[in-house]
Amino acid sequence: KQEVTQIPAALSVPEGENLVLNCSFTDSAIYNLQWFRQDPGKGLTSLLLIQSSQREQTSGRLNASLDKSSGRSTLYIAASQPGDSATYLCAVLEGAQKLVFGQGTRLTINP
Amino acid sequence: GAVVSQHPSWVICKSGTSVKIECRSLDFQATTMFWYRQFPKQSLMLMATSNEGSKATYEQGVEKDKFLINHASLTLSTLTVTSAHPEDSSFYICSAREGNRVNQPQHFGDGTRLSIL
C-alpha cells in the first residue's frame, strides 16, 4: 500500500528566506507526483506536476524535483513571502490510478 | 485554465437530512471525477471514483448506500450524503480529470463544508 510522508509537519520562517519541503513515498511505481497548495477552508490549487519520466519542474519561485528510484520529492520555494503561507500537500498518482496524499506541511512566513 | 466548480460551499443541516453536493467541470469534459473527504488537520482521503455513464467505484470502508454518486454527464457529478449524521460532518472535495489518460492532471473544486447538527 502506497504511503506518502511529508516532513516537516509545520514550518515557520522569516520572510525572504529560501526553504525546502520534503515528500517521500513508499512505492516507486507512480505515474506522476503533484504539489498542491491549500489555504484554510479552501480546496486545492495545483502548483507543479512532475511526470514519472521527469526530474523537475519549475514555476516562478517554485521548483519541484522528483527522484522516483529513492521515492523522494522536494519543493523549493525561493524568496518566501507572507502570501506563501498555506498548507502544502504532496500527492502521487499510483498504479491503481488513485492520488495518494501526504499529511501536508503547514507553512507560515513571518513578515 | 481548467475550472471545477463545487456547490454548495457550506451546508448546515439537521441529523437525518440528505444533502446533495454538485461538482461541475466548467470548461472541459471530465469522463472521470473523484470525491475526497478531509477531516480537520488531516489529508485528503479518496472516497470514490466517478465515471460518466457507469457506476462509481468506492474505496474500502466507504458505504455506497450512504454516499450516493451520480455522474450523468461529462461535466457534472453529484454526491448525496443520505440520512446524514454528525459523524458525517467533514470537508468534501471533488476533482475532475481532464482527458482520458491516467496521468492527466486532476483539477479540484473549492470544497463543501458539511456540518450536521
Short mmCIF file of C-alpha atoms in Angstrom, two decimals:
data_model
loop_
_atom_site.label_atom_id
_atom_site.label_comp_id
_atom_site.label_asym_id
_atom_site.label_seq_id
_atom_site.Cartn_x
_atom_site.Cartn_y
_atom_site.Cartn_z
CA LYS A 1 0.00 0.00 0.00
CA GLN A 2 1.36 3.38 -1.05
CA GLU A 3 2.19 5.73 1.79
CA VAL A 4 3.19 9.36 1.39
CA THR A 5 5.02 11.20 4.15
CA GLN A 6 5.75 14.90 4.36
CA ILE A 7 8.39 16.45 6.59
CA PRO A 8 8.23 18.75 8.42
CA ALA A 9 4.59 18.83 9.52
CA ALA A 10 4.88 22.55 10.21
CA LEU A 11 7.46 25.19 9.33
CA SER A 12 7.76 28.84 10.30
CA VAL A 13 10.38 31.06 8.65
CA PRO A 14 11.03 34.79 8.24
CA GLU A 15 10.07 36.48 5.02
CA GLY A 16 12.69 36.35 2.29
CA GLU A 17 14.19 33.00 3.19
CA ASN A 18 14.52 30.13 0.76
CA LEU A 19 13.02 26.89 2.00
CA VAL A 20 12.59 23.23 1.13
CA LEU A 21 9.63 20.97 1.79
CA ASN A 22 10.10 17.23 1.64
CA CYS A 23 7.89 14.40 0.44
CA SER A 24 8.62 10.68 0.39
CA PHE A 25 6.63 7.76 -0.96
CA THR A 26 6.99 4.03 -0.43
CA ASP A 27 6.15 2.60 -3.86
CA SER A 28 8.10 3.97 -6.81
CA ALA A 29 5.55 2.69 -9.33
CA ILE A 30 3.87 6.05 -9.86
CA TYR A 31 2.55 7.89 -12.90
CA ASN A 32 3.33 11.33 -11.57
CA LEU A 33 3.69 13.47 -8.46
CA GLN A 34 1.91 16.73 -7.76
CA TRP A 35 2.42 19.51 -5.28
CA PHE A 36 -0.67 21.41 -4.15
CA ARG A 37 -1.37 24.41 -2.01
CA GLN A 38 -4.37 24.54 0.31
CA ASP A 39 -5.48 27.68 2.10
CA PRO A 40 -7.59 27.27 5.29
CA GLY A 41 -11.10 26.07 4.49
CA LYS A 42 -10.42 26.03 0.77
CA GLY A 43 -9.85 23.49 -1.97
CA LEU A 44 -6.58 22.59 -3.62
CA THR A 45 -4.55 24.64 -6.05
CA SER A 46 -2.15 22.65 -8.19
CA LEU A 47 1.35 24.11 -8.12
CA LEU A 48 3.52 21.69 -10.06
CA LEU A 49 3.09 18.29 -11.67
CA ILE A 50 6.08 16.08 -12.42
CA GLN A 51 5.57 13.09 -14.67
CA SER A 52 7.41 9.90 -13.69
CA SER A 53 9.87 10.36 -16.55
CA GLN A 54 10.79 13.88 -15.46
CA ARG A 55 13.28 15.05 -12.84
CA GLU A 56 12.00 18.51 -12.04
CA GLN A 57 9.52 21.25 -12.85
CA THR A 58 9.72 24.98 -12.26
CA SER A 59 7.11 27.69 -11.99
CA GLY A 60 8.16 31.16 -10.90
CA ARG A 61 9.73 30.94 -7.44
CA LEU A 62 8.82 27.27 -7.12
CA ASN A 63 10.94 24.31 -8.13
CA ALA A 64 9.98 20.69 -7.56
CA SER A 65 12.27 17.74 -8.03
CA LEU A 66 11.50 14.04 -8.27
CA ASP A 67 13.79 11.09 -7.56
CA LYS A 68 11.50 8.19 -8.29
CA SER A 69 14.02 5.47 -7.51
CA SER A 70 14.55 6.73 -3.98
CA GLY A 71 10.91 7.71 -3.50
CA ARG A 72 11.55 11.37 -2.81
CA SER A 73 10.45 14.78 -3.96
CA THR A 74 11.28 18.26 -2.77
CA LEU A 75 9.52 21.57 -3.23
CA TYR A 76 11.87 24.53 -3.16
CA ILE A 77 10.40 27.97 -2.54
CA ALA A 78 12.70 30.91 -3.23
CA ALA A 79 12.46 34.31 -1.55
CA SER A 80 9.44 33.38 0.54
CA GLN A 81 6.61 35.88 1.04
CA PRO A 82 3.82 36.11 3.64
CA GLY A 83 1.37 35.20 0.85
CA ASP A 84 3.07 31.82 0.59
CA SER A 85 1.66 30.86 3.99
CA ALA A 86 -0.58 27.82 3.45
CA THR A 87 -0.57 24.05 3.76
CA TYR A 88 1.42 22.32 1.02
CA LEU A 89 0.34 18.84 0.00
CA CYS A 90 2.26 16.30 -1.99
CA ALA A 91 0.37 13.55 -3.85
CA VAL A 92 1.42 10.64 -6.04
CA LEU A 93 -0.69 9.08 -8.77
CA GLU A 94 -0.16 5.41 -8.19
CA GLY A 95 -0.64 2.29 -10.24
CA ALA A 96 -4.27 1.92 -9.21
CA GLN A 97 -4.82 5.34 -10.79
CA LYS A 98 -5.51 7.00 -7.47
CA LEU A 99 -4.00 10.10 -5.96
CA VAL A 100 -2.48 9.32 -2.58
CA PHE A 101 -1.82 12.39 -0.45
CA GLY A 102 0.66 13.16 2.27
CA GLN A 103 -0.42 14.81 5.51
CA GLY A 104 0.87 18.17 4.38
CA THR A 105 3.31 20.78 5.64
CA ARG A 106 1.78 23.83 7.27
CA LEU A 107 3.97 26.77 6.24
CA THR A 108 3.98 30.16 7.94
CA ILE A 109 6.03 33.03 6.55
CA ASN A 110 6.54 35.76 9.12
CA PRO A 111 6.74 39.38 7.88
CA GLY B 1 -7.15 27.14 -17.11
CA ALA B 2 -9.41 24.24 -16.22
CA VAL B 3 -12.01 25.19 -13.63
CA VAL B 4 -14.03 22.93 -11.36
CA SER B 5 -17.00 24.41 -9.56
CA GLN B 6 -18.36 22.80 -6.41
CA HIS B 7 -21.67 23.76 -4.85
CA PRO B 8 -22.68 24.48 -2.16
CA SER B 9 -19.59 25.68 -0.35
CA TRP B 10 -21.14 25.30 3.10
CA VAL B 11 -24.11 23.32 4.39
CA ILE B 12 -25.54 23.16 7.89
CA CYS B 13 -28.46 20.81 8.41
CA LYS B 14 -30.20 18.63 10.90
CA SER B 15 -29.39 15.00 11.54
CA GLY B 16 -31.33 12.69 9.23
CA THR B 17 -31.33 15.09 6.30
CA SER B 18 -29.95 14.09 2.90
CA VAL B 19 -27.52 16.53 1.32
CA LYS B 20 -26.53 16.78 -2.34
CA ILE B 21 -23.20 18.26 -3.43
CA GLU B 22 -22.54 19.15 -7.07
CA CYS B 23 -19.22 19.11 -8.89
CA ARG B 24 -19.02 20.68 -12.34
CA SER B 25 -16.20 20.98 -14.83
CA LEU B 26 -16.81 24.37 -16.40
CA ASP B 27 -14.55 24.46 -19.44
CA PHE B 28 -13.64 20.85 -20.13
CA GLN B 29 -15.23 17.44 -20.28
CA ALA B 30 -14.46 15.05 -17.48
CA THR B 31 -15.02 11.36 -18.02
CA THR B 32 -13.71 10.72 -14.53
CA MET B 33 -14.33 12.66 -11.35
CA PHE B 34 -13.20 11.92 -7.83
CA TRP B 35 -14.70 12.55 -4.39
CA TYR B 36 -12.47 13.11 -1.37
CA ARG B 37 -13.11 13.66 2.31
CA GLN B 38 -10.89 15.69 4.61
CA PHE B 39 -11.13 15.78 8.40
CA PRO B 40 -9.66 18.77 10.29
CA LYS B 41 -5.88 18.95 10.07
CA GLN B 42 -5.76 15.72 8.11
CA SER B 43 -5.07 14.99 4.49
CA LEU B 44 -7.49 14.10 1.73
CA MET B 45 -8.80 10.56 1.55
CA LEU B 46 -10.31 9.26 -1.67
CA MET B 47 -13.89 8.12 -1.17
CA ALA B 48 -14.88 7.09 -4.67
CA THR B 49 -14.11 7.39 -8.36
CA SER B 50 -17.00 8.52 -10.52
CA ASN B 51 -17.12 7.51 -14.18
CA GLU B 52 -19.56 9.09 -16.58
CA GLY B 53 -22.35 6.73 -17.53
CA SER B 54 -21.36 3.93 -15.18
CA LYS B 55 -21.38 3.04 -11.50
CA ALA B 56 -18.92 4.68 -9.17
CA THR B 57 -16.05 2.74 -7.66
CA TYR B 58 -15.92 3.09 -3.89
CA GLU B 59 -12.86 2.80 -1.69
CA GLN B 60 -12.75 0.20 1.04
CA GLY B 61 -14.74 1.26 4.08
CA VAL B 62 -16.93 3.79 2.23
CA GLU B 63 -20.62 2.88 2.32
CA LYS B 64 -22.06 3.13 -1.18
CA ASP B 65 -25.62 3.32 0.14
CA LYS B 66 -24.62 6.19 2.40
CA PHE B 67 -22.72 8.19 -0.19
CA LEU B 68 -24.62 8.06 -3.48
CA ILE B 69 -22.70 9.20 -6.54
CA ASN B 70 -24.20 10.07 -9.90
CA HIS B 71 -22.16 11.09 -12.94
CA ALA B 72 -24.82 11.53 -15.59
CA SER B 73 -22.96 13.90 -17.89
CA LEU B 74 -19.40 14.73 -18.88
CA THR B 75 -19.49 17.91 -16.82
CA LEU B 76 -21.42 17.01 -13.68
CA SER B 77 -21.04 14.56 -10.82
CA THR B 78 -23.11 14.66 -7.65
CA LEU B 79 -22.50 13.24 -4.19
CA THR B 80 -25.55 12.71 -1.98
CA VAL B 81 -24.97 12.07 1.69
CA THR B 82 -28.09 10.18 2.72
CA SER B 83 -29.58 10.45 6.21
CA ALA B 84 -26.58 12.45 7.37
CA HIS B 85 -25.44 12.22 10.98
CA PRO B 86 -22.96 14.31 12.99
CA GLU B 87 -20.12 11.89 12.22
CA ASP B 88 -20.58 12.72 8.51
CA SER B 89 -19.56 16.31 9.23
CA SER B 90 -16.44 16.93 7.20
CA PHE B 91 -14.95 18.83 4.27
CA TYR B 92 -15.80 17.16 0.96
CA ILE B 93 -13.74 17.99 -2.13
CA CYS B 94 -14.25 16.86 -5.70
CA SER B 95 -11.82 16.78 -8.58
CA ALA B 96 -12.16 16.22 -12.29
CA ARG B 97 -9.60 14.66 -14.58
CA GLU B 98 -9.09 16.45 -17.86
CA GLY B 99 -8.90 13.99 -20.74
CA ASN B 100 -8.85 10.21 -20.69
CA ARG B 101 -5.21 9.50 -19.99
CA VAL B 102 -4.46 8.35 -16.47
CA ASN B 103 -1.59 10.81 -15.98
CA GLN B 104 -3.64 13.86 -16.88
CA PRO B 105 -3.90 16.35 -14.00
CA GLN B 106 -6.87 16.45 -11.67
CA HIS B 107 -8.44 19.85 -11.10
CA PHE B 108 -10.02 20.42 -7.72
CA GLY B 109 -13.12 22.24 -6.59
CA ASP B 110 -13.15 24.60 -3.61
CA GLY B 111 -14.78 22.03 -1.34
CA THR B 112 -18.01 21.78 0.63
CA ARG B 113 -18.02 22.09 4.39
CA LEU B 114 -20.80 19.90 5.74
CA SER B 115 -21.95 20.37 9.32
CA ILE B 116 -24.63 18.06 10.69
CA LEU B 117 -26.31 19.20 13.90
#
